[in-house]
Amino acid sequence: MSAFIFDVDGTLADTEELHREAFNEAFAAAGLDWSWDRALYKRLLSVSGGKERLLHFLDLEGIDLPDAEARVAGLHAEKTGIYAGAVEAGRLALRPGVADLIARAEAEGIRLAIATTTTRANVDALLSAADIDPARFETMVCGDAVPRKKPAPDVYLAVLEALGLSAGVCLAFEDSWNGLTSAKAAGLRCVVTPAFYTEGEDFSAADLVAVDLQDADRFVAMVAAAR
Ligand code: XBP
Ligand code: MG
């Protein structure tokens, strides 16, 4: 028994530019004059999780927002609605190789799971727009389901527990240093496929760095001994 465990943002699709736009739209809708450009967003991505990223931004800018936790939760809910709506409208495509890799894993009897920091509604919107039944993933651990987000190992440990598998027989797919560090801290092997915002991060801990996920033979071979 073996499994492929996929990150979502940056790995299944290159999502962060759309997340950035959705944050900015949510700020404008709330009458705030905040605007995150690409350079700032790249810096803010050091913190995973949209709500955590917003709190980090307030901290960084020294913005004293009254009732910050509640305001951030409200802004984030608005942003999730905008983002998921845009994804449902077809603004994103899966990265090259992803759909075929999922089908190949199923054909090989490799189990499938998702380990992501993003909100579940975002994952559902992406899979629905790509015509992928979420039930094909046996386990999905998303967003706030664990106490600590990536780079902590929590999300991967929760997935492994749900699958009832040891880390040694699984392979994680990630696009970022935060994700790689999370997977490694859970004892997993990890393929990194850098995305628009994560290109140039330190991936020296990766078992393999691939430009995309098209080389299914190679990824299947990486878990073959465990099956
Ligand atoms: C992705 C994230 C997410 C998205 C937005 O990290 O950090 O926060 O930017 O999602 P990873 P939410 O790919 O490592 O899981 O706004 O729903 O949190
Ligand atoms: Mg990612």
Short mmCIF file of C-alpha atoms and ligand atoms in Angstrom, two decimals:
data_model
loop_
_atom_site.label_atom_id
_atom_site.label_comp_id
_atom_site.label_asym_id
_atom_site.label_seq_id
_atom_site.Cartn_x
_atom_site.Cartn_y
_atom_site.Cartn_z
CA MET A 1 0.00 0.00 0.00
CA SER A 2 1.28 3.43 -0.91
CA ALA A 3 -0.13 6.91 -1.43
CA PHE A 4 0.48 10.17 -3.22
CA ILE A 5 -0.28 13.17 -1.02
CA PHE A 6 -0.83 16.42 -2.87
CA ASP A 7 -0.53 20.01 -1.79
CA VAL A 8 -3.08 22.24 -3.60
CA ASP A 9 -1.90 25.87 -3.93
CA GLY A 10 1.00 26.01 -6.35
CA THR A 11 1.06 22.23 -6.88
CA LEU A 12 -2.29 21.17 -8.39
CA ALA A 13 -2.67 24.65 -9.89
CA ASP A 14 -0.69 27.89 -9.84
CA THR A 15 -3.21 29.65 -7.61
CA GLU A 16 -1.43 32.37 -5.68
CA GLU A 17 -1.86 35.18 -8.20
CA LEU A 18 -5.63 34.63 -8.03
CA HIS A 19 -5.47 34.52 -4.23
CA ARG A 20 -3.63 37.87 -4.31
CA GLU A 21 -6.26 39.42 -6.57
CA ALA A 22 -9.05 38.08 -4.35
CA PHE A 23 -7.41 39.56 -1.24
CA ASN A 24 -7.21 42.95 -2.97
CA GLU A 25 -10.85 42.76 -4.06
CA ALA A 26 -11.90 41.90 -0.52
CA PHE A 27 -9.94 44.89 0.84
CA ALA A 28 -11.63 47.22 -1.68
CA ALA A 29 -15.08 45.79 -0.88
CA ALA A 30 -14.45 46.53 2.81
CA GLY A 31 -13.41 50.11 2.00
CA LEU A 32 -9.78 49.52 2.95
CA ASP A 33 -7.02 51.17 0.92
CA TRP A 34 -4.67 48.20 1.26
CA SER A 35 -3.28 46.81 -1.99
CA TRP A 36 -0.88 43.88 -2.19
CA ASP A 37 1.44 44.02 -5.18
CA ARG A 38 3.40 40.97 -6.34
CA ALA A 39 6.61 41.85 -4.50
CA LEU A 40 4.79 42.32 -1.21
CA TYR A 41 2.72 39.17 -1.74
CA LYS A 42 5.89 37.13 -2.31
CA ARG A 43 7.14 38.32 1.07
CA LEU A 44 3.80 37.67 2.74
CA LEU A 45 3.78 34.09 1.39
CA SER A 46 6.42 33.23 3.98
CA VAL A 47 3.37 32.81 6.22
CA SER A 48 0.99 30.08 5.05
CA GLY A 49 -2.76 30.41 5.54
CA GLY A 50 -4.79 33.41 4.42
CA LYS A 51 -5.89 34.58 7.88
CA GLU A 52 -2.39 34.13 9.30
CA ARG A 53 -0.99 36.03 6.27
CA LEU A 54 -3.38 38.93 6.95
CA LEU A 55 -2.35 39.09 10.60
CA HIS A 56 1.29 39.00 9.54
CA PHE A 57 0.63 41.93 7.17
CA LEU A 58 -0.91 44.01 9.99
CA ASP A 59 2.10 43.22 12.11
CA LEU A 60 4.58 44.05 9.35
CA GLU A 61 2.92 47.38 8.56
CA GLY A 62 2.26 48.26 12.20
CA ILE A 63 -1.49 48.56 11.49
CA ASP A 64 -3.52 48.66 14.67
CA LEU A 65 -6.87 47.23 13.55
CA PRO A 66 -9.45 47.21 16.34
CA ASP A 67 -10.86 43.72 16.93
CA ALA A 68 -8.25 42.38 14.51
CA GLU A 69 -9.05 38.64 14.76
CA ALA A 70 -12.73 39.16 13.92
CA ARG A 71 -12.03 41.70 11.16
CA VAL A 72 -9.47 39.36 9.63
CA ALA A 73 -11.93 36.45 9.77
CA GLY A 74 -14.53 38.61 7.99
CA LEU A 75 -12.12 39.80 5.33
CA HIS A 76 -10.91 36.27 4.80
CA ALA A 77 -14.45 34.91 4.37
CA GLU A 78 -15.10 37.62 1.77
CA LYS A 79 -11.84 36.75 0.01
CA THR A 80 -12.72 33.04 0.00
CA GLY A 81 -16.05 33.81 -1.70
CA ILE A 82 -14.36 35.95 -4.35
CA TYR A 83 -11.59 33.41 -4.96
CA ALA A 84 -13.85 30.34 -5.11
CA GLY A 85 -16.22 32.21 -7.45
CA ALA A 86 -13.37 33.04 -9.80
CA VAL A 87 -12.12 29.45 -9.75
CA GLU A 88 -15.63 28.14 -10.46
CA ALA A 89 -15.81 30.60 -13.37
CA GLY A 90 -12.78 28.85 -14.88
CA ARG A 91 -9.97 31.28 -14.04
CA LEU A 92 -7.51 28.47 -13.19
CA ALA A 93 -6.31 25.32 -14.90
CA LEU A 94 -4.55 22.34 -13.34
CA ARG A 95 -0.79 22.34 -13.86
CA PRO A 96 0.59 20.12 -16.65
CA GLY A 97 0.55 16.43 -15.80
CA VAL A 98 -1.70 16.68 -12.74
CA ALA A 99 -4.88 15.13 -14.17
CA ASP A 100 -2.91 12.31 -15.82
CA LEU A 101 -0.90 11.66 -12.65
CA ILE A 102 -4.08 11.28 -10.61
CA ALA A 103 -5.51 8.82 -13.16
CA ARG A 104 -2.23 6.92 -13.35
CA ALA A 105 -2.06 6.60 -9.56
CA GLU A 106 -5.55 5.12 -9.54
CA ALA A 107 -4.61 2.66 -12.29
CA GLU A 108 -1.55 1.61 -10.26
CA GLY A 109 -3.50 1.20 -7.00
CA ILE A 110 -1.70 4.12 -5.39
CA ARG A 111 -4.01 5.84 -2.91
CA LEU A 112 -4.64 9.60 -3.15
CA ALA A 113 -4.84 12.31 -0.49
CA ILE A 114 -4.68 16.07 -0.12
CA ALA A 115 -2.71 17.99 2.52
CA THR A 116 -3.28 21.73 2.20
CA THR A 117 -3.31 24.96 4.12
CA THR A 118 -6.04 26.39 1.95
CA THR A 119 -9.76 26.55 2.79
CA ARG A 120 -11.83 23.49 1.77
CA ALA A 121 -14.18 25.60 -0.40
CA ASN A 122 -11.16 26.58 -2.53
CA VAL A 123 -10.21 22.94 -3.09
CA ASP A 124 -13.78 21.98 -3.99
CA ALA A 125 -14.01 24.86 -6.48
CA LEU A 126 -10.73 23.88 -8.14
CA LEU A 127 -11.56 20.18 -8.44
CA SER A 128 -15.08 20.93 -9.67
CA ALA A 129 -13.80 23.35 -12.34
CA ALA A 130 -11.27 20.69 -13.43
CA ASP A 131 -14.01 18.04 -13.50
CA ILE A 132 -12.30 15.92 -10.86
CA ASP A 133 -14.53 14.16 -8.32
CA PRO A 134 -13.22 15.05 -4.83
CA ALA A 135 -14.12 11.50 -3.74
CA ARG A 136 -11.11 10.29 -5.73
CA PHE A 137 -9.05 11.63 -2.82
CA GLU A 138 -9.54 9.28 0.10
CA THR A 139 -8.47 11.88 2.63
CA MET A 140 -8.37 15.65 2.51
CA VAL A 141 -6.99 17.70 5.37
CA CYS A 142 -7.50 21.42 4.75
CA GLY A 143 -7.07 24.85 6.31
CA ASP A 144 -8.00 25.06 9.95
CA ALA A 145 -8.36 21.31 10.51
CA VAL A 146 -5.00 21.18 12.28
CA PRO A 147 -3.59 23.49 14.98
CA ARG A 148 -0.41 24.52 13.15
CA LYS A 149 -0.19 25.22 9.42
CA LYS A 150 2.82 24.45 7.17
CA PRO A 151 5.82 24.42 7.70
CA ALA A 152 4.67 22.46 10.78
CA PRO A 153 4.12 18.75 9.98
CA ASP A 154 0.55 18.66 11.41
CA VAL A 155 -1.37 18.50 8.13
CA TYR A 156 0.75 15.63 6.78
CA LEU A 157 0.66 13.74 10.08
CA ALA A 158 -3.15 14.05 10.06
CA VAL A 159 -3.30 12.68 6.50
CA LEU A 160 -1.01 9.76 7.34
CA GLU A 161 -3.12 8.91 10.36
CA ALA A 162 -6.32 9.00 8.30
CA LEU A 163 -4.74 6.79 5.62
CA GLY A 164 -3.33 4.43 8.23
CA LEU A 165 -0.01 4.44 6.38
CA SER A 166 3.54 5.15 7.48
CA ALA A 167 5.42 8.05 5.93
CA GLY A 168 7.91 5.69 4.31
CA VAL A 169 5.39 4.30 1.81
CA CYS A 170 4.03 7.67 0.70
CA LEU A 171 5.19 10.50 -1.53
CA ALA A 172 4.28 14.17 -1.07
CA PHE A 173 4.01 16.69 -3.91
CA GLU A 174 4.74 20.32 -3.01
CA ASP A 175 5.68 23.64 -4.59
CA SER A 176 7.13 25.65 -1.70
CA TRP A 177 9.73 25.67 1.06
CA ASN A 178 6.93 25.78 3.64
CA GLY A 179 5.29 22.71 2.13
CA LEU A 180 8.53 20.80 1.65
CA THR A 181 9.54 21.52 5.24
CA SER A 182 6.14 20.34 6.48
CA ALA A 183 6.34 17.08 4.48
CA LYS A 184 9.92 16.42 5.57
CA ALA A 185 9.09 17.09 9.22
CA ALA A 186 6.40 14.40 8.89
CA GLY A 187 9.07 11.98 7.59
CA LEU A 188 7.85 11.94 3.97
CA ARG A 189 9.73 11.88 0.72
CA CYS A 190 8.82 14.92 -1.33
CA VAL A 191 8.78 15.97 -4.97
CA VAL A 192 8.88 19.74 -5.41
CA THR A 193 7.50 21.43 -8.51
CA PRO A 194 8.17 25.16 -8.10
CA ALA A 195 5.34 27.57 -8.89
CA PHE A 196 5.27 31.22 -9.97
CA TYR A 197 5.79 32.61 -6.47
CA THR A 198 7.99 29.83 -5.06
CA GLU A 199 10.61 29.62 -7.82
CA GLY A 200 14.04 30.23 -6.29
CA GLU A 201 13.19 29.04 -2.77
CA ASP A 202 15.54 26.57 -1.07
CA PHE A 203 14.51 23.07 -2.16
CA SER A 204 17.76 21.33 -1.18
CA ALA A 205 15.83 18.99 1.15
CA ALA A 206 13.66 17.71 -1.72
CA ASP A 207 13.96 14.14 -2.99
CA LEU A 208 13.31 15.44 -6.48
CA VAL A 209 12.73 18.87 -8.02
CA ALA A 210 10.65 18.70 -11.22
CA VAL A 211 9.54 21.53 -13.52
CA ASP A 212 6.05 19.98 -13.61
CA LEU A 213 4.27 16.74 -12.74
CA GLN A 214 4.31 15.18 -16.21
CA ASP A 215 6.82 12.40 -15.49
CA ALA A 216 4.32 9.97 -13.93
CA ASP A 217 6.62 6.96 -14.52
CA ARG A 218 9.24 8.51 -12.27
CA PHE A 219 6.81 9.33 -9.45
CA VAL A 220 5.22 5.87 -9.59
CA ALA A 221 8.70 4.32 -9.45
CA MET A 222 9.46 6.33 -6.30
CA VAL A 223 6.77 4.41 -4.39
CA ALA A 224 7.05 1.13 -6.31
CA ALA A 225 9.21 -0.63 -3.74
CA ALA A 226 6.62 0.14 -1.06
CA ARG A 227 3.68 -1.38 -2.93
C1 XBP B 1 -1.09 27.81 0.59
C2 XBP B 1 -1.50 28.93 1.43
C3 XBP B 1 -2.88 29.42 1.39
C4 XBP B 1 -3.36 30.20 0.25
C5 XBP B 1 -4.72 30.80 0.56
O1 XBP B 1 -0.06 27.07 1.23
O2 XBP B 1 -0.75 29.43 2.20
O3 XBP B 1 -2.99 30.30 2.44
O4 XBP B 1 -2.44 31.24 -0.01
O5 XBP B 1 -5.59 29.97 1.19
P1 XBP B 1 0.23 25.58 0.84
P2 XBP B 1 -6.58 30.53 2.34
O6 XBP B 1 0.17 25.47 -0.65
O7 XBP B 1 1.63 25.32 1.35
O8 XBP B 1 -0.77 24.67 1.52
O9 XBP B 1 -6.75 31.99 2.13
O10 XBP B 1 -7.86 29.75 2.16
O11 XBP B 1 -5.94 30.24 3.68
MG MG B 2 1.68 25.08 -2.04
#
